[in-house]
Each structure stands twice: as structure tokens, then as C-alpha cells.
């Protein structure tokens, strides 16, 4: 690890000022420090935001919930407001990493974590457009079992590793940020970006912007939702495929739905066509099977990850079945 300057921010404005001078934000450090140790990230300065007033979970007058960016994953997942109204988010967070890491990692940092593509994580591989734009993507013709089947193209086929983000997409969360141009809110569906011409960009944050909180609007899916994660081992493994679903069922008919896939794209992959397939139909096995088929339509698997298409289809059907049964 290279030497770096360190500053502990006393206010949001202080943190923004340090970032304007080139510092990188540091909270739990569970991803940043790993990348610094391997030489993937080489910041000249870090600004520690751990003392900022970003560590609370509070009910909003709208009926929603605001989670401060500094809240740890463990505290977010186990908070009564989250467990009661947004169980899919609690399930997703608790499926990630280990208890020790969840006790350190923050919800803001979770959104900012980088891909675990092995070509990105190891600087010994020179061809990685996300780490070095224009160098190529070694995974396209190399090891790509864990990589994207949606929205990839040829510039980068890495997937975003967050479980939490998949659940946030299902409940239409808003990401609140502060920055040089003032505060703003970004719908979660527009926060993450596909690789396209800029695979080095993971999200739509402007330079120097700091995540301050995540707003969960009132959700119709509190009673019936489910997060399903399929991975190679039970703990400390990233998803091969994950699914966050929510159902609003009245009189046996689905009135609204959310279907979001994880582990298959550079963003949480929300499938509006699958949701439309459910709405207005009896919430039964036939509808769930049909929605699952629609959910994987248009997938473009690579040489080693075609199994993800079948896995995703089966996972959507299973998650919908579990969510419906919760009611």
C-alpha cells in the first residue's frame, strides 16, 4: 500500500472541501482498503467521514424511512423500521459477506463498492477497461463464469456485487447526495450505470459528491417480498444470481410487482416486462412461471455463464412463490 494523507472530517462541508482537493471518502473501508492493499486504488489522500451525523435511521412524515449513509449494514438490516416495512432489504443485507464485515461496512459504502471481477481486482492483468480505460476486457474471452448476461457489450462484462442495491431497486429507493453544486436526490434506477463507452464509471455521481442517505419511500410490498441469493457457498460469497421481488396482491390478483435481478449486470437489473406479466393476473404458479420466462428474455450469455439464464429463470419463479406465500 502506498502512503497517503489522512483527514478526519468534522462536517459535510469539511468533507466536500477535502474531496475537492483530491481526497477520497472513507467510511467503513471494507472495500477501499482491500483495493488499496492490492494497488487497484491508489488515492493520495483519504477523508474519514465516520464522525459525521449520518448514522441514524428515522421514520419520515411521508411514511417512508431515511437511512443515513453512515449506518452500518448490520444496524440497517436489524432496525425495526426496516424489518417491518422493508423485509426484502433486511434479507438482502443479511445475505452479504459476514457478520464482522456487516458490522463495519456502511450503507453508503455498500453502494460505492467496486466489482469483484478477478481481472479488475488484480493489477497483474493489464486488460481491464474499468481499471484502465482503453486497455480491453480480458473477461470477454477469458474467465467469465461469474459475469454479466445483461447490458454488458464488449467494453466490460463485470457485475455489481451489492445485494443491498438489488433490494433497494425493488422498493424504488432514492439516494441523497451532497456535492459542490448542492444537495440532490438520485432515483436508485439512475444511480448505477452500464459500461457503454465509460466502463470505468460505476455510477452517476459527479466528482466530489458524497452520499448522505438512502430514502425508502412507502412500499406496497412490505407484506409480500423476498430476496433469494444463489451462490457457490453459503457465506462470504457473491451472488451468481440473486432476485428481489415484491408483490401487492388483493383478492388473489397481483396489483403491482417488482422483479429485480442481481449478479447478472453492472447494475441491479429491474425487469419491467416481467412485472407487467404479473399485474392483473391471479397470483399463482402459472403467472410466476410466465413472469420468470419473460425476466430472462434478451439475455446474452458469454462462453462460460449460460447457466445463469436458467438459474435466473428458476430463481425468479421461486422468489415469487416465496413472496406470495408470506401473505
Short mmCIF file of C-alpha atoms in Angstrom, two decimals:
data_model
loop_
_atom_site.label_atom_id
_atom_site.label_comp_id
_atom_site.label_asym_id
_atom_site.label_seq_id
_atom_site.Cartn_x
_atom_site.Cartn_y
_atom_site.Cartn_z
CA UNK A 1 0.00 0.00 0.00
CA UNK A 2 1.31 3.45 -0.90
CA UNK A 3 1.46 6.22 1.69
CA UNK A 4 -1.44 8.67 1.78
CA UNK A 5 -2.61 11.74 3.67
CA UNK A 6 -5.46 11.33 6.15
CA UNK A 7 -8.06 13.84 7.34
CA UNK A 8 -10.99 13.27 9.70
CA UNK A 9 -13.93 15.41 8.56
CA UNK A 10 -15.81 17.47 11.12
CA UNK A 11 -18.73 18.41 8.85
CA UNK A 12 -20.16 17.63 5.44
CA UNK A 13 -18.71 20.89 4.11
CA UNK A 14 -15.31 19.92 5.53
CA UNK A 15 -15.55 16.54 3.78
CA UNK A 16 -16.58 18.15 0.49
CA UNK A 17 -13.66 20.55 0.74
CA UNK A 18 -11.20 17.72 1.25
CA UNK A 19 -12.68 15.85 -1.72
CA UNK A 20 -12.32 18.98 -3.84
CA UNK A 21 -8.61 18.90 -3.02
CA UNK A 22 -8.37 15.30 -4.25
CA UNK A 23 -9.16 13.18 -1.19
CA UNK A 24 -11.31 10.05 -1.41
CA UNK A 25 -14.13 9.39 1.05
CA UNK A 26 -13.53 6.71 3.66
CA UNK A 27 -16.14 5.19 5.98
CA UNK A 28 -16.04 1.51 6.96
CA UNK A 29 -13.23 0.84 4.50
CA UNK A 30 -14.22 -2.76 3.86
CA UNK A 31 -13.75 -2.39 0.10
CA UNK A 32 -11.50 0.65 -0.23
CA UNK A 33 -8.74 -0.72 1.99
CA UNK A 34 -8.73 -4.05 0.17
CA UNK A 35 -8.28 -2.26 -3.15
CA UNK A 36 -5.56 -0.02 -1.73
CA UNK A 37 -3.64 -3.04 -0.41
CA UNK A 38 -3.60 -4.65 -3.86
CA UNK A 39 -2.81 -1.44 -5.71
CA UNK A 40 -6.10 -1.21 -7.58
CA UNK A 41 -6.90 2.05 -5.79
CA UNK A 42 -4.05 4.48 -5.07
CA UNK A 43 -5.55 7.61 -3.51
CA UNK A 44 -3.11 10.24 -2.35
CA UNK A 45 -5.45 11.25 0.49
CA UNK A 46 -8.45 9.90 2.40
CA UNK A 47 -11.09 11.91 4.23
CA UNK A 48 -12.71 9.94 7.04
CA UNK A 49 -16.45 10.67 7.28
CA UNK A 50 -17.06 8.42 10.29
CA UNK A 51 -17.74 11.32 12.68
CA UNK A 52 -20.39 12.98 10.51
CA UNK A 53 -24.03 12.91 11.58
CA UNK A 54 -25.02 10.24 9.06
CA UNK A 55 -25.65 7.31 11.39
CA UNK A 56 -29.37 7.31 12.12
CA UNK A 57 -32.46 5.52 10.80
CA UNK A 58 -35.62 7.58 11.06
CA UNK A 59 -39.25 7.50 10.02
CA UNK A 60 -40.31 10.18 7.54
CA UNK A 61 -43.60 12.12 7.56
CA UNK A 62 -44.37 10.57 4.16
CA UNK A 63 -44.47 7.13 5.74
CA UNK A 64 -41.08 6.16 4.38
CA UNK A 65 -37.73 5.69 6.09
CA UNK A 66 -34.42 7.54 5.80
CA UNK A 67 -31.24 5.55 6.41
CA UNK A 68 -28.13 7.66 6.96
CA UNK A 69 -25.19 6.77 4.75
CA UNK A 70 -23.05 6.05 7.82
CA UNK A 71 -25.41 3.43 9.24
CA UNK A 72 -23.69 0.05 9.30
CA UNK A 73 -25.14 -2.77 7.26
CA UNK A 74 -25.90 -4.70 10.44
CA UNK A 75 -27.78 -1.80 12.02
CA UNK A 76 -29.77 -1.15 8.84
CA UNK A 77 -30.75 -4.79 8.41
CA UNK A 78 -31.83 -5.20 12.02
CA UNK A 79 -33.61 -1.88 12.54
CA UNK A 80 -37.31 -2.38 13.44
CA UNK A 81 -38.47 0.11 10.80
CA UNK A 82 -36.61 -1.75 8.06
CA UNK A 83 -37.54 -5.23 9.23
CA UNK A 84 -41.24 -4.32 9.47
CA UNK A 85 -41.82 -2.38 6.26
CA UNK A 86 -38.92 -3.45 4.02
CA UNK A 87 -38.10 -7.07 4.88
CA UNK A 88 -36.64 -7.66 1.41
CA UNK A 89 -33.92 -5.11 2.23
CA UNK A 90 -33.15 -6.74 5.56
CA UNK A 91 -32.91 -10.15 3.89
CA UNK A 92 -30.62 -8.83 1.18
CA UNK A 93 -28.21 -7.13 3.55
CA UNK A 94 -28.01 -10.14 5.87
CA UNK A 95 -27.16 -12.40 2.93
CA UNK A 96 -23.99 -10.43 2.21
CA UNK A 97 -20.45 -11.04 3.46
CA UNK A 98 -20.07 -11.95 7.15
CA UNK A 99 -21.29 -10.54 10.45
CA UNK A 100 -17.92 -8.92 11.10
CA UNK A 101 -17.90 -7.15 7.74
CA UNK A 102 -21.55 -6.08 8.07
CA UNK A 103 -20.66 -4.55 11.43
CA UNK A 104 -18.06 -2.33 9.71
CA UNK A 105 -19.49 -1.68 6.25
CA UNK A 106 -21.86 1.25 5.78
CA UNK A 107 -24.89 1.52 3.52
CA UNK A 108 -23.31 4.40 1.61
CA UNK A 109 -20.14 2.42 1.11
CA UNK A 110 -22.14 -0.60 0.01
CA UNK A 111 -23.44 1.36 -2.97
CA UNK A 112 -19.92 2.54 -3.81
CA UNK A 113 -18.20 -0.85 -3.72
CA UNK A 114 -16.39 -1.94 -6.86
CA UNK A 115 -16.83 -5.10 -8.89
CA UNK A 116 -15.14 -8.31 -7.78
CA UNK A 117 -14.18 -9.28 -11.34
CA UNK A 118 -10.79 -11.01 -10.91
CA UNK A 119 -9.30 -9.07 -13.83
CA UNK A 120 -10.23 -5.81 -12.11
CA UNK A 121 -9.10 -6.94 -8.66
CA UNK A 122 -5.58 -7.93 -9.75
CA UNK A 123 -3.37 -5.26 -11.38
CA UNK A 124 -1.22 -8.05 -12.81
CA UNK A 125 -3.90 -8.31 -15.52
CA UNK A 126 -3.34 -5.33 -17.77
CA UNK A 127 -6.50 -5.65 -19.86
CA UNK A 128 -9.28 -4.12 -17.76
CA UNK A 129 -11.24 -1.19 -19.11
CA UNK A 130 -12.76 -0.49 -15.69
CA UNK A 131 -9.33 -0.10 -14.10
CA UNK A 132 -7.50 1.22 -17.17
CA UNK A 133 -9.85 2.60 -19.86
CA UNK A 134 -8.88 1.55 -23.36
CA UNK A 135 -6.88 -1.50 -22.28
CA UNK A 136 -9.58 -4.03 -23.22
CA UNK A 137 -11.67 -6.52 -21.25
CA UNK A 138 -9.86 -9.77 -20.53
CA UNK A 139 -13.04 -11.43 -19.26
CA UNK A 140 -14.77 -11.34 -22.66
CA UNK A 141 -12.54 -14.14 -23.95
CA UNK A 142 -11.26 -15.31 -20.56
CA UNK A 143 -12.80 -16.49 -17.31
CA UNK A 144 -16.37 -15.17 -17.37
CA UNK A 145 -18.43 -17.68 -15.38
CA UNK A 146 -19.44 -15.02 -12.85
CA UNK A 147 -20.01 -12.21 -15.30
CA UNK A 148 -22.90 -10.34 -16.90
CA UNK A 149 -25.61 -11.74 -19.15
CA UNK A 150 -27.46 -8.41 -19.50
CA UNK A 151 -26.38 -4.94 -20.57
CA UNK A 152 -22.69 -5.72 -21.00
CA UNK A 153 -21.47 -5.20 -24.56
CA UNK A 154 -17.76 -5.68 -25.16
CA UNK A 155 -16.12 -2.93 -23.11
CA UNK A 156 -16.80 -4.56 -19.74
CA UNK A 157 -18.74 -7.63 -18.62
CA UNK A 158 -18.30 -7.23 -14.86
CA UNK A 159 -21.27 -7.32 -12.49
CA UNK A 160 -22.03 -5.11 -9.50
CA UNK A 161 -21.62 -7.17 -6.31
CA UNK A 162 -24.11 -5.47 -3.96
CA UNK A 163 -27.02 -7.46 -2.51
CA UNK A 164 -28.44 -4.38 -0.85
CA UNK A 165 -28.67 -2.46 -4.13
CA UNK A 166 -30.87 -5.14 -5.69
CA UNK A 167 -33.40 -4.82 -2.86
CA UNK A 168 -33.21 -1.01 -2.98
CA UNK A 169 -34.15 -1.15 -6.66
CA UNK A 170 -37.21 -3.24 -5.81
CA UNK A 171 -38.51 -0.58 -3.40
CA UNK A 172 -37.63 2.44 -5.61
CA UNK A 173 -35.15 3.96 -3.16
CA UNK A 174 -33.71 7.45 -3.53
CA UNK A 175 -30.02 8.18 -2.96
CA UNK A 176 -29.46 11.56 -1.30
CA UNK A 177 -26.10 13.21 -2.01
CA UNK A 178 -24.29 16.41 -1.16
CA UNK A 179 -21.81 17.99 -3.53
CA UNK A 180 -20.13 21.13 -4.81
CA UNK A 181 -23.34 22.12 -6.61
CA UNK A 182 -25.56 21.45 -3.61
CA UNK A 183 -27.73 18.54 -2.50
CA UNK A 184 -29.73 16.36 -4.85
CA UNK A 185 -31.60 13.05 -4.90
CA UNK A 186 -30.96 10.28 -7.42
CA UNK A 187 -33.52 7.51 -8.05
CA UNK A 188 -31.79 4.19 -7.49
CA UNK A 189 -32.66 3.19 -11.05
CA UNK A 190 -30.46 6.02 -12.31
CA UNK A 191 -27.68 5.74 -9.76
CA UNK A 192 -25.74 2.83 -11.28
CA UNK A 193 -24.55 2.96 -14.89
CA UNK A 194 -23.94 0.35 -17.57
CA UNK A 195 -20.41 0.21 -19.00
CA UNK A 196 -21.04 1.58 -22.51
CA UNK A 197 -18.30 4.00 -23.55
CA UNK A 198 -17.24 4.61 -19.94
CA UNK A 199 -16.77 1.27 -18.19
CA UNK A 200 -14.59 3.00 -15.58
CA UNK A 201 -17.72 4.71 -14.20
CA UNK A 202 -19.85 2.68 -11.79
CA UNK A 203 -22.45 5.32 -11.03
CA UNK A 204 -23.82 8.74 -11.89
CA UNK A 205 -22.24 10.67 -9.02
CA UNK A 206 -20.49 13.85 -10.03
CA UNK A 207 -16.88 14.37 -8.87
CA UNK A 208 -16.74 15.11 -5.15
CA UNK A 209 -20.34 14.17 -4.40
CA UNK A 210 -20.95 12.38 -1.10
CA UNK A 211 -23.82 10.01 -0.35
CA UNK A 212 -25.62 11.29 2.77
CA UNK A 213 -28.59 8.95 2.99
CA UNK A 214 -30.91 6.47 1.34
CA UNK A 215 -34.63 7.17 1.36
CA UNK A 216 -37.09 4.30 1.25
CA UNK A 217 -40.49 5.55 0.05
CA UNK A 218 -43.68 3.89 1.33
CA UNK A 219 -43.80 0.46 -0.25
CA UNK A 220 -46.78 -1.75 -1.12
CA UNK A 221 -44.55 -4.84 -0.82
CA UNK A 222 -43.98 -4.97 2.93
CA UNK A 223 -46.23 -7.98 3.41
CA UNK A 224 -45.08 -9.94 0.38
CA UNK A 225 -41.47 -9.71 -0.71
CA UNK A 226 -38.45 -11.98 -0.87
CA UNK A 227 -34.73 -11.86 -1.54
CA UNK A 228 -33.16 -15.01 -2.95
CA UNK A 229 -29.40 -15.34 -3.39
CA UNK A 230 -27.77 -18.24 -5.23
CA UNK A 231 -24.03 -18.63 -4.73
CA UNK A 232 -21.26 -21.19 -4.72
CA UNK A 233 -21.09 -21.39 -0.93
CA UNK A 234 -23.41 -20.36 1.87
CA UNK A 235 -21.44 -17.44 3.29
CA UNK A 236 -18.85 -14.88 2.20
CA UNK A 237 -19.65 -15.39 -1.47
CA UNK A 238 -21.07 -13.05 -4.06
CA UNK A 239 -24.22 -13.92 -5.96
CA UNK A 240 -24.12 -15.93 -9.14
CA UNK A 241 -27.73 -14.81 -9.42
CA UNK A 242 -29.94 -13.02 -6.93
CA UNK A 243 -33.56 -11.89 -7.09
CA UNK A 244 -35.51 -9.27 -5.15
CA UNK A 245 -39.25 -9.42 -5.68
CA UNK A 246 -42.28 -7.69 -4.24
CA UNK A 247 -45.97 -8.35 -4.76
CA UNK A 248 -49.06 -6.33 -3.95
CA UNK A 249 -51.86 -8.92 -4.04
CA UNK A 250 -55.50 -8.09 -3.40
CA UNK A 251 -58.33 -10.58 -3.73
CA UNK A 252 -55.87 -13.05 -5.21
CA UNK A 253 -54.84 -10.73 -8.06
CA UNK A 254 -51.46 -9.01 -8.41
CA UNK A 255 -51.98 -5.24 -8.45
CA UNK A 256 -48.31 -4.26 -8.67
CA UNK A 257 -44.99 -6.06 -8.64
CA UNK A 258 -41.22 -5.60 -8.55
CA UNK A 259 -38.74 -8.03 -10.11
CA UNK A 260 -35.03 -7.19 -9.89
CA UNK A 261 -32.10 -9.46 -10.72
CA UNK A 262 -28.62 -9.22 -9.22
CA UNK A 263 -25.35 -10.80 -10.25
CA UNK A 264 -26.27 -10.55 -13.92
CA UNK A 265 -25.36 -6.97 -14.91
CA UNK A 266 -23.32 -3.94 -13.92
CA UNK A 267 -26.48 -2.59 -12.28
CA UNK A 268 -29.40 -4.11 -10.40
CA UNK A 269 -31.40 -5.42 -13.37
CA UNK A 270 -35.05 -4.46 -12.95
CA UNK A 271 -37.31 -6.29 -15.38
CA UNK A 272 -40.39 -4.19 -16.11
CA UNK A 273 -41.68 -6.69 -18.65
CA UNK A 274 -41.79 -9.42 -16.01
CA UNK A 275 -43.62 -7.09 -13.64
CA UNK A 276 -46.17 -6.29 -16.35
CA UNK A 277 -46.63 -10.02 -16.93
CA UNK A 278 -47.78 -10.37 -13.31
CA UNK A 279 -50.05 -7.36 -12.97
CA UNK A 280 -53.75 -8.10 -13.38
CA UNK A 281 -53.26 -11.88 -13.19
CA UNK A 282 -54.10 -14.33 -10.47
CA UNK A 283 -51.03 -14.72 -8.28
CA UNK A 284 -50.41 -18.38 -8.96
CA UNK A 285 -47.75 -20.76 -10.26
CA UNK A 286 -48.67 -20.20 -13.90
CA UNK A 287 -48.24 -16.44 -13.58
CA UNK A 288 -44.97 -16.78 -11.73
CA UNK A 289 -43.60 -19.23 -14.31
CA UNK A 290 -44.61 -16.93 -17.13
CA UNK A 291 -43.02 -13.91 -15.48
CA UNK A 292 -39.83 -15.87 -14.91
CA UNK A 293 -39.57 -16.71 -18.61
CA UNK A 294 -40.05 -13.05 -19.50
CA UNK A 295 -37.45 -11.99 -16.92
CA UNK A 296 -34.61 -13.69 -18.80
CA UNK A 297 -35.71 -12.68 -22.27
CA UNK A 298 -32.89 -10.94 -24.12
CA UNK A 299 -30.08 -12.43 -22.04
CA UNK A 300 -26.74 -12.63 -23.86
CA UNK A 301 -24.58 -15.16 -22.03
CA UNK A 302 -20.84 -15.42 -22.50
CA UNK A 303 -18.86 -18.59 -23.16
CA UNK A 304 -18.98 -19.86 -19.56
CA UNK A 305 -22.07 -18.38 -17.91
CA UNK A 306 -25.03 -19.63 -19.92
CA UNK A 307 -26.19 -21.48 -16.81
CA UNK A 308 -27.08 -18.10 -15.31
CA UNK A 309 -30.04 -17.77 -17.67
CA UNK A 310 -31.66 -20.97 -16.41
CA UNK A 311 -30.64 -20.17 -12.85
CA UNK A 312 -32.18 -16.71 -13.05
CA UNK A 313 -35.42 -18.03 -14.51
CA UNK A 314 -35.81 -20.64 -11.80
CA UNK A 315 -34.82 -18.16 -9.10
CA UNK A 316 -37.44 -15.62 -10.17
CA UNK A 317 -40.16 -18.27 -10.07
CA UNK A 318 -39.03 -19.49 -6.67
CA UNK A 319 -38.74 -15.98 -5.19
CA UNK A 320 -42.21 -15.02 -6.41
CA UNK A 321 -43.63 -18.18 -4.91
CA UNK A 322 -42.00 -17.46 -1.55
CA UNK A 323 -43.12 -13.82 -1.58
CA UNK A 324 -46.73 -14.76 -2.30
CA UNK A 325 -46.72 -17.34 0.48
CA UNK A 326 -45.62 -14.71 3.06
CA UNK A 327 -49.03 -13.05 2.89
#
